[in-house]
Short mmCIF file of C-alpha atoms and ligand atoms in Angstrom, two decimals:
data_model
loop_
_atom_site.label_atom_id
_atom_site.label_comp_id
_atom_site.label_asym_id
_atom_site.label_seq_id
_atom_site.Cartn_x
_atom_site.Cartn_y
_atom_site.Cartn_z
CA UNK D 1 0.04 0.04 0.01
CA UNK D 2 1.31 3.49 -0.83
CA UNK D 3 -0.40 6.47 0.72
CA UNK D 4 0.01 9.68 -1.34
CA UNK D 5 -1.49 12.15 0.93
CA UNK D 6 -3.09 12.57 4.38
CA UNK D 7 -5.45 15.22 5.62
CA UNK D 8 -6.71 15.40 9.18
CA UNK D 9 -9.24 17.98 10.56
CA UNK D 10 -11.53 18.54 13.58
CA UNK D 11 -15.10 17.55 13.73
CA UNK D 12 -17.56 17.58 16.72
CA UNK D 13 -18.68 14.38 18.43
CA UNK D 14 -22.16 13.85 19.96
CA UNK D 15 -21.32 15.84 23.14
CA UNK D 16 -20.22 18.76 20.82
CA UNK D 17 -16.49 18.12 21.61
CA UNK D 18 -13.70 18.20 18.99
CA UNK D 19 -12.39 14.99 17.63
CA UNK D 20 -10.24 13.98 14.80
CA UNK D 21 -11.21 12.96 11.35
CA UNK D 22 -8.52 11.71 8.86
CA UNK D 23 -8.79 11.08 5.13
CA UNK D 24 -6.01 9.04 3.29
CA UNK D 25 -5.44 9.34 -0.48
CA UNK D 26 -3.92 6.71 -2.69
CA UNK D 27 -4.15 6.96 -6.38
CA UNK D 28 -7.78 7.58 -7.36
CA UNK D 29 -9.01 6.25 -4.03
CA UNK D 30 -9.57 7.79 -0.62
CA UNK D 31 -10.83 6.63 2.71
CA UNK D 32 -11.86 8.50 5.73
CA UNK D 33 -12.19 7.58 9.48
CA UNK D 34 -13.08 9.56 12.60
CA UNK D 35 -12.38 8.67 16.17
CA UNK D 36 -14.97 8.55 19.09
CA UNK D 37 -14.27 9.61 22.67
CA UNK D 38 -15.08 8.07 26.03
CA UNK D 39 -16.30 9.69 29.25
CA UNK D 40 -16.03 6.81 31.78
CA UNK D 41 -12.50 6.10 30.50
CA UNK D 42 -10.44 3.44 32.08
CA UNK D 43 -7.05 4.47 33.66
CA UNK D 44 -5.16 1.86 31.50
CA UNK D 45 -6.47 3.15 28.16
CA UNK D 46 -4.05 4.48 25.55
CA UNK D 47 -3.93 8.24 25.69
CA UNK D 48 -6.47 10.30 23.84
CA UNK D 49 -4.40 13.64 23.05
CA UNK D 50 -6.23 16.58 24.03
CA UNK D 51 -5.02 20.27 24.41
CA UNK D 52 -5.56 22.37 27.35
CA UNK D 53 -8.54 24.03 25.65
CA UNK D 54 -10.19 20.52 25.10
CA UNK D 55 -9.21 20.65 21.32
CA UNK D 56 -7.54 18.03 19.41
CA UNK D 57 -5.31 20.43 17.53
CA UNK D 58 -1.91 18.80 18.45
CA UNK D 59 -3.33 15.41 17.43
CA UNK D 60 -4.33 16.83 13.98
CA UNK D 61 -0.95 18.58 13.68
CA UNK D 62 0.77 15.15 14.48
CA UNK D 63 -1.22 13.61 11.60
CA UNK D 64 -0.81 16.24 9.06
CA UNK D 65 2.93 16.76 10.03
CA UNK D 66 5.01 13.93 11.45
CA UNK D 67 2.82 11.05 10.62
CA UNK D 68 2.10 12.13 7.03
CA UNK D 69 5.77 12.81 6.25
CA UNK D 70 6.84 9.43 7.54
CA UNK D 71 4.04 7.44 6.09
CA UNK D 72 4.00 8.98 2.61
CA UNK D 73 7.73 8.25 2.20
CA UNK D 74 7.22 4.49 2.41
CA UNK D 75 5.37 1.54 0.93
CA UNK D 76 3.69 -0.99 3.18
CA UNK D 77 3.35 -4.63 2.45
CA UNK D 78 0.43 -5.03 4.81
CA UNK D 79 -1.94 -3.22 7.15
CA UNK D 80 -0.07 -4.88 10.25
CA UNK D 81 3.18 -3.37 9.02
CA UNK D 82 1.59 0.02 8.70
CA UNK D 83 0.17 -0.19 12.18
CA UNK D 84 3.40 -1.49 13.62
CA UNK D 85 5.19 1.41 11.99
CA UNK D 86 2.79 3.79 13.67
CA UNK D 87 3.28 2.18 16.98
CA UNK D 88 7.00 2.52 16.73
CA UNK D 89 6.95 6.08 15.45
CA UNK D 90 4.94 7.03 18.63
CA UNK D 91 7.41 5.05 20.74
CA UNK D 92 5.43 5.26 24.09
CA UNK D 93 3.59 2.38 25.85
CA UNK D 94 0.30 4.34 25.72
CA UNK D 95 0.54 6.37 22.46
CA UNK D 96 0.85 9.49 24.55
CA UNK D 97 3.33 11.21 22.18
CA UNK D 98 1.40 11.37 18.92
CA UNK D 99 -1.92 10.49 20.67
CA UNK D 100 -4.04 7.12 20.32
CA UNK D 101 -6.66 9.26 18.52
CA UNK D 102 -4.26 10.57 15.99
CA UNK D 103 -2.99 6.95 15.29
CA UNK D 104 -6.23 5.32 15.28
CA UNK D 105 -7.70 7.65 12.78
CA UNK D 106 -4.90 6.70 10.27
CA UNK D 107 -5.17 3.05 11.13
CA UNK D 108 -8.89 2.73 10.49
CA UNK D 109 -8.77 4.94 7.30
CA UNK D 110 -6.00 2.55 6.03
CA UNK D 111 -8.13 -0.48 6.85
CA UNK D 112 -10.93 1.03 4.82
CA UNK D 113 -8.55 2.09 2.00
CA UNK D 114 -7.29 -1.52 1.66
CA UNK D 115 -10.80 -2.85 1.59
CA UNK D 116 -11.53 -0.35 -1.35
CA UNK D 117 -8.33 -1.49 -3.07
CA UNK D 118 -9.41 -5.14 -2.67
CA UNK D 119 -12.83 -4.18 -3.84
CA UNK D 120 -14.31 -5.89 -0.78
CA UNK D 121 -16.79 -4.79 1.90
CA UNK D 122 -15.17 -3.52 4.97
CA UNK D 123 -16.46 -6.37 7.20
CA UNK D 124 -15.13 -8.94 4.90
CA UNK D 125 -11.65 -7.25 4.74
CA UNK D 126 -11.71 -7.30 8.59
CA UNK D 127 -12.57 -10.85 8.72
CA UNK D 128 -9.87 -11.84 6.25
CA UNK D 129 -7.17 -9.81 8.30
CA UNK D 130 -8.50 -11.37 11.56
CA UNK D 131 -9.03 -14.86 10.28
CA UNK D 132 -12.58 -14.85 11.85
CA UNK D 133 -15.87 -16.03 10.56
CA UNK D 134 -18.34 -13.09 10.02
CA UNK D 135 -21.75 -13.28 11.81
CA UNK D 136 -24.51 -10.95 12.96
CA UNK D 137 -23.94 -9.49 16.44
CA UNK D 138 -26.82 -9.32 18.96
CA UNK D 139 -27.90 -5.79 19.38
CA UNK D 140 -26.92 -4.42 22.80
CA UNK D 141 -29.20 -1.31 22.75
CA UNK D 142 -28.78 1.27 25.35
CA UNK D 143 -32.16 2.23 26.55
CA UNK D 144 -31.48 4.12 29.86
CA UNK D 145 -28.41 6.05 30.90
CA UNK D 146 -27.43 6.62 34.37
CA UNK D 147 -24.12 7.38 36.24
CA UNK D 148 -21.75 9.69 34.53
CA UNK D 149 -23.54 9.39 31.14
CA UNK D 150 -26.73 11.02 32.68
CA UNK D 151 -25.12 13.77 34.70
CA UNK D 152 -25.59 11.58 37.73
CA UNK D 153 -22.14 10.96 38.78
CA UNK D 154 -22.02 8.77 41.86
CA UNK D 155 -20.16 10.38 44.64
CA UNK D 156 -19.69 9.79 48.30
CA UNK D 157 -23.04 11.54 49.02
CA UNK D 158 -24.79 9.31 46.56
CA UNK D 159 -26.53 11.89 44.49
CA UNK D 160 -26.93 9.42 41.60
CA UNK D 161 -30.63 8.56 40.83
CA UNK D 162 -29.88 5.72 38.30
CA UNK D 163 -26.59 4.33 39.62
CA UNK D 164 -25.60 2.03 36.82
CA UNK D 165 -24.24 3.66 33.73
CA UNK D 166 -26.06 1.74 31.13
CA UNK D 167 -29.30 -0.33 31.06
CA UNK D 168 -29.48 -2.14 27.82
CA UNK D 169 -31.76 -4.51 26.00
CA UNK D 170 -30.19 -7.49 24.27
CA UNK D 171 -31.93 -8.56 21.03
CA UNK D 172 -30.83 -11.69 19.18
CA UNK D 173 -31.38 -12.62 15.53
CA UNK D 174 -31.06 -11.10 12.09
CA UNK D 175 -30.60 -7.46 12.08
CA UNK D 176 -33.62 -6.91 9.70
CA UNK D 177 -35.56 -8.65 12.54
CA UNK D 178 -33.94 -7.37 15.61
CA UNK D 179 -33.66 -3.73 14.53
CA UNK D 180 -37.46 -3.26 14.24
CA UNK D 181 -38.06 -5.10 17.67
CA UNK D 182 -35.44 -2.99 19.46
CA UNK D 183 -37.13 0.19 17.90
CA UNK D 184 -40.51 -0.90 19.16
CA UNK D 185 -39.21 -1.56 22.57
CA UNK D 186 -37.39 1.81 22.83
CA UNK D 187 -40.61 3.59 21.72
CA UNK D 188 -42.57 1.66 24.34
CA UNK D 189 -40.16 2.28 26.98
CA UNK D 190 -40.33 6.09 26.19
CA UNK D 191 -44.15 6.06 26.47
CA UNK D 192 -43.99 4.38 29.93
CA UNK D 193 -41.45 6.88 31.26
CA UNK D 194 -43.32 9.81 29.95
CA UNK D 195 -46.52 8.54 31.49
CA UNK D 196 -45.22 7.52 35.00
CA UNK D 197 -48.79 6.99 36.26
CA UNK D 198 -49.33 4.15 33.86
CA UNK D 199 -46.46 2.29 35.38
CA UNK D 200 -46.76 2.62 39.21
CA UNK D 201 -44.49 5.56 39.09
CA UNK D 202 -41.68 3.20 38.19
CA UNK D 203 -39.61 5.75 36.44
CA UNK D 204 -39.80 9.44 35.70
CA UNK D 205 -37.95 11.62 33.19
CA UNK D 206 -36.83 14.75 34.80
CA UNK D 207 -38.10 16.64 31.51
CA UNK D 208 -38.62 15.88 27.97
CA UNK D 209 -35.05 16.52 27.27
CA UNK D 210 -33.86 13.91 29.64
CA UNK D 211 -31.72 11.93 27.32
CA UNK D 212 -28.27 10.38 28.22
CA UNK D 213 -24.91 10.60 26.58
CA UNK D 214 -25.48 7.43 24.57
CA UNK D 215 -28.84 8.25 23.15
CA UNK D 216 -31.09 6.46 25.60
CA UNK D 217 -33.45 7.85 28.01
CA UNK D 218 -32.07 9.32 31.36
CA UNK D 219 -34.89 8.88 33.98
CA UNK D 220 -34.62 8.91 37.76
CA UNK D 221 -35.88 6.13 39.93
CA UNK D 222 -36.03 5.84 43.86
CA UNK D 223 -34.88 2.14 44.10
CA UNK D 224 -32.29 -0.08 42.40
CA UNK D 225 -34.85 -2.62 41.39
CA UNK D 226 -37.41 -0.33 39.62
CA UNK D 227 -35.60 0.05 36.23
CA UNK D 228 -35.25 -3.61 36.00
CA UNK D 229 -38.90 -4.23 36.87
CA UNK D 230 -39.85 -1.80 34.01
CA UNK D 231 -37.44 -3.55 31.63
CA UNK D 232 -38.63 -7.01 32.57
CA UNK D 233 -42.18 -6.05 31.71
CA UNK D 234 -41.01 -4.99 28.28
CA UNK D 235 -38.80 -7.84 27.39
CA UNK D 236 -41.45 -10.50 28.46
CA UNK D 237 -43.59 -9.57 25.41
CA UNK D 238 -40.68 -10.32 23.01
CA UNK D 239 -38.89 -13.62 22.29
CA UNK D 240 -35.07 -13.45 22.18
CA UNK D 241 -34.79 -10.33 24.26
CA UNK D 242 -33.03 -9.94 27.74
CA UNK D 243 -31.57 -7.25 29.97
CA UNK D 244 -28.06 -6.24 30.41
CA UNK D 245 -26.09 -3.59 32.25
CA UNK D 246 -22.82 -1.74 32.28
CA UNK D 247 -22.31 -0.91 35.95
CA UNK D 248 -19.18 0.98 35.06
CA UNK D 249 -18.24 0.43 38.61
CA UNK D 250 -14.97 2.25 38.58
CA UNK D 251 -17.09 5.34 38.66
CA UNK D 252 -19.14 4.12 41.78
CA UNK D 253 -15.95 3.30 43.69
CA UNK D 254 -14.99 5.92 46.54
CA UNK D 255 -12.85 5.39 49.43
CA UNK D 256 -12.76 1.55 49.18
CA UNK D 257 -16.52 1.06 48.97
CA UNK D 258 -19.18 1.26 46.09
CA UNK D 259 -21.70 4.09 46.39
CA UNK D 260 -25.28 3.44 45.12
CA UNK D 261 -28.33 5.64 45.75
CA UNK D 262 -26.69 7.04 48.84
CA UNK D 263 -25.58 3.81 50.49
CA UNK D 264 -22.13 2.10 50.60
CA UNK D 265 -21.50 -1.40 49.70
CA UNK D 266 -18.48 -3.75 50.04
CA UNK D 267 -17.44 -5.70 46.96
CA UNK D 268 -19.15 -8.79 48.61
CA UNK D 269 -22.37 -6.87 49.22
CA UNK D 270 -22.31 -5.49 45.70
CA UNK D 271 -21.89 -9.18 44.46
CA UNK D 272 -24.88 -10.23 46.27
CA UNK D 273 -26.90 -7.49 44.55
CA UNK D 274 -25.71 -8.71 41.17
CA UNK D 275 -26.57 -12.28 41.99
CA UNK D 276 -30.03 -11.25 43.06
CA UNK D 277 -30.66 -9.11 39.83
CA UNK D 278 -29.43 -11.92 37.75
CA UNK D 279 -31.66 -14.35 39.39
CA UNK D 280 -34.68 -12.17 39.42
CA UNK D 281 -34.30 -10.55 35.98
CA UNK D 282 -32.24 -13.14 34.07
CA UNK D 283 -29.52 -10.51 33.11
CA UNK D 284 -27.77 -11.50 29.92
CA UNK D 285 -24.59 -9.72 31.04
CA UNK D 286 -23.03 -7.39 33.55
CA UNK D 287 -20.12 -5.12 32.28
CA UNK D 288 -17.60 -3.79 34.71
CA UNK D 289 -19.40 -5.03 37.94
CA UNK D 290 -16.26 -3.77 39.95
CA UNK D 291 -13.62 -1.26 39.60
CA UNK D 292 -10.79 -1.51 37.04
CA UNK D 293 -8.21 -2.90 39.44
CA UNK D 294 -10.51 -5.31 41.14
CA UNK D 295 -9.68 -8.46 39.17
CA UNK D 296 -10.10 -10.70 42.26
CA UNK D 297 -13.76 -9.48 42.67
CA UNK D 298 -14.55 -9.98 39.11
CA UNK D 299 -13.22 -13.60 39.19
CA UNK D 300 -15.45 -14.40 42.36
CA UNK D 301 -18.48 -12.98 40.74
CA UNK D 302 -17.73 -14.81 37.39
CA UNK D 303 -17.36 -18.13 39.29
CA UNK D 304 -20.59 -17.45 41.22
CA UNK D 305 -22.68 -16.49 38.22
CA UNK D 306 -21.49 -19.29 36.18
CA UNK D 307 -21.54 -22.18 38.48
CA UNK D 308 -23.92 -24.78 37.02
CA UNK D 309 -25.97 -24.44 40.19
CA UNK D 310 -27.11 -20.97 39.38
CA UNK D 311 -30.71 -20.69 38.39
CA UNK D 312 -29.73 -19.60 35.03
CA UNK D 313 -27.46 -22.50 34.38
CA UNK D 314 -24.20 -20.70 33.92
CA UNK D 315 -25.07 -18.40 31.01
CA UNK D 316 -24.40 -14.79 32.40
CA UNK D 317 -21.71 -12.82 30.90
CA UNK D 318 -19.25 -10.85 32.95
CA UNK D 319 -17.82 -8.42 30.60
CA UNK D 320 -14.53 -6.57 31.13
CA UNK D 321 -14.29 -2.96 29.81
CA UNK D 322 -12.22 -0.68 32.08
CA UNK D 323 -10.74 -3.85 33.56
CA UNK D 324 -9.15 -5.03 30.10
CA UNK D 325 -9.33 -1.84 27.79
CA UNK D 326 -8.82 -3.75 24.57
CA UNK D 327 -5.40 -4.48 25.69
CA UNK D 328 -4.15 -7.97 24.73
CA UNK D 329 -1.75 -8.09 27.76
CA UNK D 330 -4.42 -7.32 30.12
CA UNK D 331 -6.84 -9.74 28.53
CA UNK D 332 -4.18 -12.47 28.87
CA UNK D 333 -3.67 -11.64 32.54
CA UNK D 334 -7.57 -11.54 33.07
CA UNK D 335 -7.74 -15.08 31.38
CA UNK D 336 -5.05 -16.55 33.51
CA UNK D 337 -7.01 -15.57 36.59
CA UNK D 338 -10.55 -16.38 35.10
CA UNK D 339 -11.67 -12.88 36.01
CA UNK D 340 -14.38 -12.58 33.19
CA UNK D 341 -15.92 -14.56 30.37
CA UNK D 342 -16.46 -11.57 27.76
CA UNK D 343 -14.52 -8.68 26.74
CA UNK D 344 -15.65 -5.22 25.49
CA UNK D 345 -13.60 -4.22 22.43
CA UNK D 346 -13.33 -0.61 21.85
CA UNK D 347 -10.54 0.16 19.22
CA UNK D 348 -9.76 3.66 20.57
CA UNK D 349 -8.89 2.17 23.97
CA UNK D 350 -5.73 0.71 22.32
CA UNK D 351 -5.13 2.87 19.32
CA UNK D 352 -4.60 0.55 16.17
CA UNK D 353 -6.95 -1.87 14.37
CA UNK D 354 -4.00 -4.37 14.56
CA UNK D 355 -3.92 -4.45 18.33
CA UNK D 356 -7.77 -4.37 18.60
CA UNK D 357 -7.76 -7.49 16.46
CA UNK D 358 -5.06 -9.05 18.67
CA UNK D 359 -7.35 -8.24 21.67
CA UNK D 360 -10.19 -10.09 19.87
CA UNK D 361 -7.86 -12.98 19.29
CA UNK D 362 -6.82 -13.28 22.98
CA UNK D 363 -10.47 -13.05 23.89
CA UNK D 364 -11.31 -16.10 21.63
CA UNK D 365 -8.20 -17.82 22.77
CA UNK D 366 -9.52 -17.68 26.30
CA UNK D 367 -12.87 -19.11 25.19
CA UNK D 368 -14.68 -16.04 25.84
CA UNK D 369 -17.20 -13.79 23.94
CA UNK D 370 -16.53 -10.35 22.38
CA UNK D 371 -18.80 -7.44 22.67
CA UNK D 372 -17.79 -4.63 20.26
CA UNK D 373 -18.63 -1.20 21.43
CA UNK D 374 -18.82 2.40 20.37
CA UNK D 375 -17.89 5.24 22.83
CA UNK D 376 -20.26 7.66 24.66
CA UNK D 377 -19.00 10.54 22.50
CA UNK D 378 -19.59 9.21 18.99
CA UNK D 379 -19.19 10.42 15.40
CA UNK D 380 -21.05 9.19 12.29
CA UNK D 381 -18.34 6.65 11.41
CA UNK D 382 -19.69 3.19 11.12
CA UNK D 383 -16.39 1.32 11.46
CA UNK D 384 -17.60 -0.43 14.55
CA UNK D 385 -20.42 -2.17 12.84
CA UNK D 386 -18.16 -3.67 10.20
CA UNK D 387 -15.73 -4.60 12.93
CA UNK D 388 -18.49 -6.39 15.00
CA UNK D 389 -19.84 -8.28 11.94
CA UNK D 390 -16.31 -9.12 10.53
CA UNK D 391 -15.12 -10.70 13.85
CA UNK D 392 -18.37 -12.52 14.50
CA UNK D 393 -18.86 -10.68 17.71
CA UNK D 394 -21.45 -11.95 20.22
CA UNK D 395 -22.75 -8.37 20.40
CA UNK D 396 -22.44 -4.75 19.40
CA UNK D 397 -23.05 -1.85 21.74
CA UNK D 398 -24.09 1.07 19.52
CA UNK D 399 -26.22 3.19 21.91
CA UNK D 400 -29.84 4.27 21.92
CA UNK D 401 -32.13 5.57 19.05
CA UNK D 402 -32.28 9.20 19.94
CA UNK D 403 -28.92 10.14 18.22
CA UNK D 404 -28.24 9.93 14.56
CA UNK D 405 -24.59 8.88 15.25
CA UNK D 406 -25.91 5.65 16.91
CA UNK D 407 -28.52 4.98 14.33
CA UNK D 408 -25.95 4.88 11.48
CA UNK D 409 -24.30 1.99 13.03
CA UNK D 410 -27.52 0.03 13.09
CA UNK D 411 -28.33 1.08 9.66
CA UNK D 412 -24.81 -0.13 8.61
CA UNK D 413 -25.43 -3.43 10.08
CA UNK D 414 -28.71 -3.73 8.08
CA UNK D 415 -26.73 -2.83 4.84
CA UNK D 416 -24.08 -5.45 5.75
CA UNK D 417 -26.78 -8.10 6.07
CA UNK D 418 -28.00 -7.23 2.69
CA UNK D 419 -24.41 -7.24 1.19
CA UNK D 420 -23.76 -10.71 2.82
CA UNK D 421 -27.05 -12.01 1.42
CA UNK D 422 -26.39 -10.77 -2.06
CA UNK D 423 -22.69 -11.66 -2.52
C1 PEP T 501 -18.73 2.24 28.24
O1 PEP T 501 -18.30 2.40 29.50
O2 PEP T 501 -18.89 0.98 27.89
C2 PEP T 501 -18.97 3.33 27.37
C3 PEP T 501 -19.34 3.05 26.04
O3 PEP T 501 -18.68 4.50 27.90
P1 PEP T 501 -17.54 5.51 27.61
O4 PEP T 501 -17.25 5.61 26.11
O5 PEP T 501 -17.80 6.70 28.38
O6 PEP T 501 -16.34 4.68 28.24
MG1 MG T 502 -18.34 0.11 29.98
#
């Protein structure tokens, strides 16, 4: 591959914050990629380079300057060679010199460019590169936002009104069937939340504008169970649907205890809550049930929820996000200690497509599931949909339906289904 020219610029994400978009030019072809941005970011993630004024001007300068000069001087025999070159050009363990956002924008655009050169759909090029069998991911649709994504940060005073960061509905099947079901569920939930009297005052939206960062509703509840009771009512009407959460528990962890709705819980007390929720509401998965360095607590919960004696018969996924940060070495470590049984893969946590695919490989080597994921600050780039399909992910987290930047990912999955059926 030879890249003739690179152009990076600033665009705005769903929170109105600047992020980077990069276009690569090669002969008559060009490919563009933009990079999302997290809010509840793990401490061990690669570094998103931001300037003091919150812009990404330096990251853009790095792409248009140093990276462009170095890359356009060479030919690359493979995408892995290009990604390795970017990694060594940066030279730091967490891509803090050039910025993981700068590097990933080039890495994804190059993956897209290569698919164009091979005249292949992106998902197929990803599958070929990864050696995976493409398949349709379950939709992990964000329906209610809590925690940091709803302006309800947990603190030691427990002001959060919806403590877990994400309440999701999982829908399994072909996208052309699951997407309409998910839309119907999303609309029904909205009706229930806007008419609280109809539903025993289960939930209440603070106002008609109460939507969270990920495009789901952001209601308030006065108990931990009520949001689950509401979702359980909805899923019982639809086959192949279930409830999942992202506790994002690093955000709940203060002074050695977890703070939920104004009360403190030890790790064991929190584990007992999860167990009860799993048993009562048949949770499909729990992401980040504990803080990012609490691997031992993850391992205990994974063993408890997946012992054959549990009422669900060992089917609950315990998903690592801040724990594993799409980092192959951290996934290997988690596998050694049996900390989890599924991994969230967010390419911008590690900074190149090559390393994200290595993280997928290590997850599969451990015998675990992959859930591919967007970030809470998103762009209209749909790479993650092709990625999820190409690697045969168990699921795709792409947000709620109230933001176009989330909808385009689902629409891309629909288009992929069509492409795959008509090839
Ligand atoms: C998450 O925690 O899974 C998530 C999508 O949020 P963020 O992008 O803020 O990390
Ligand atoms: Mg998470």
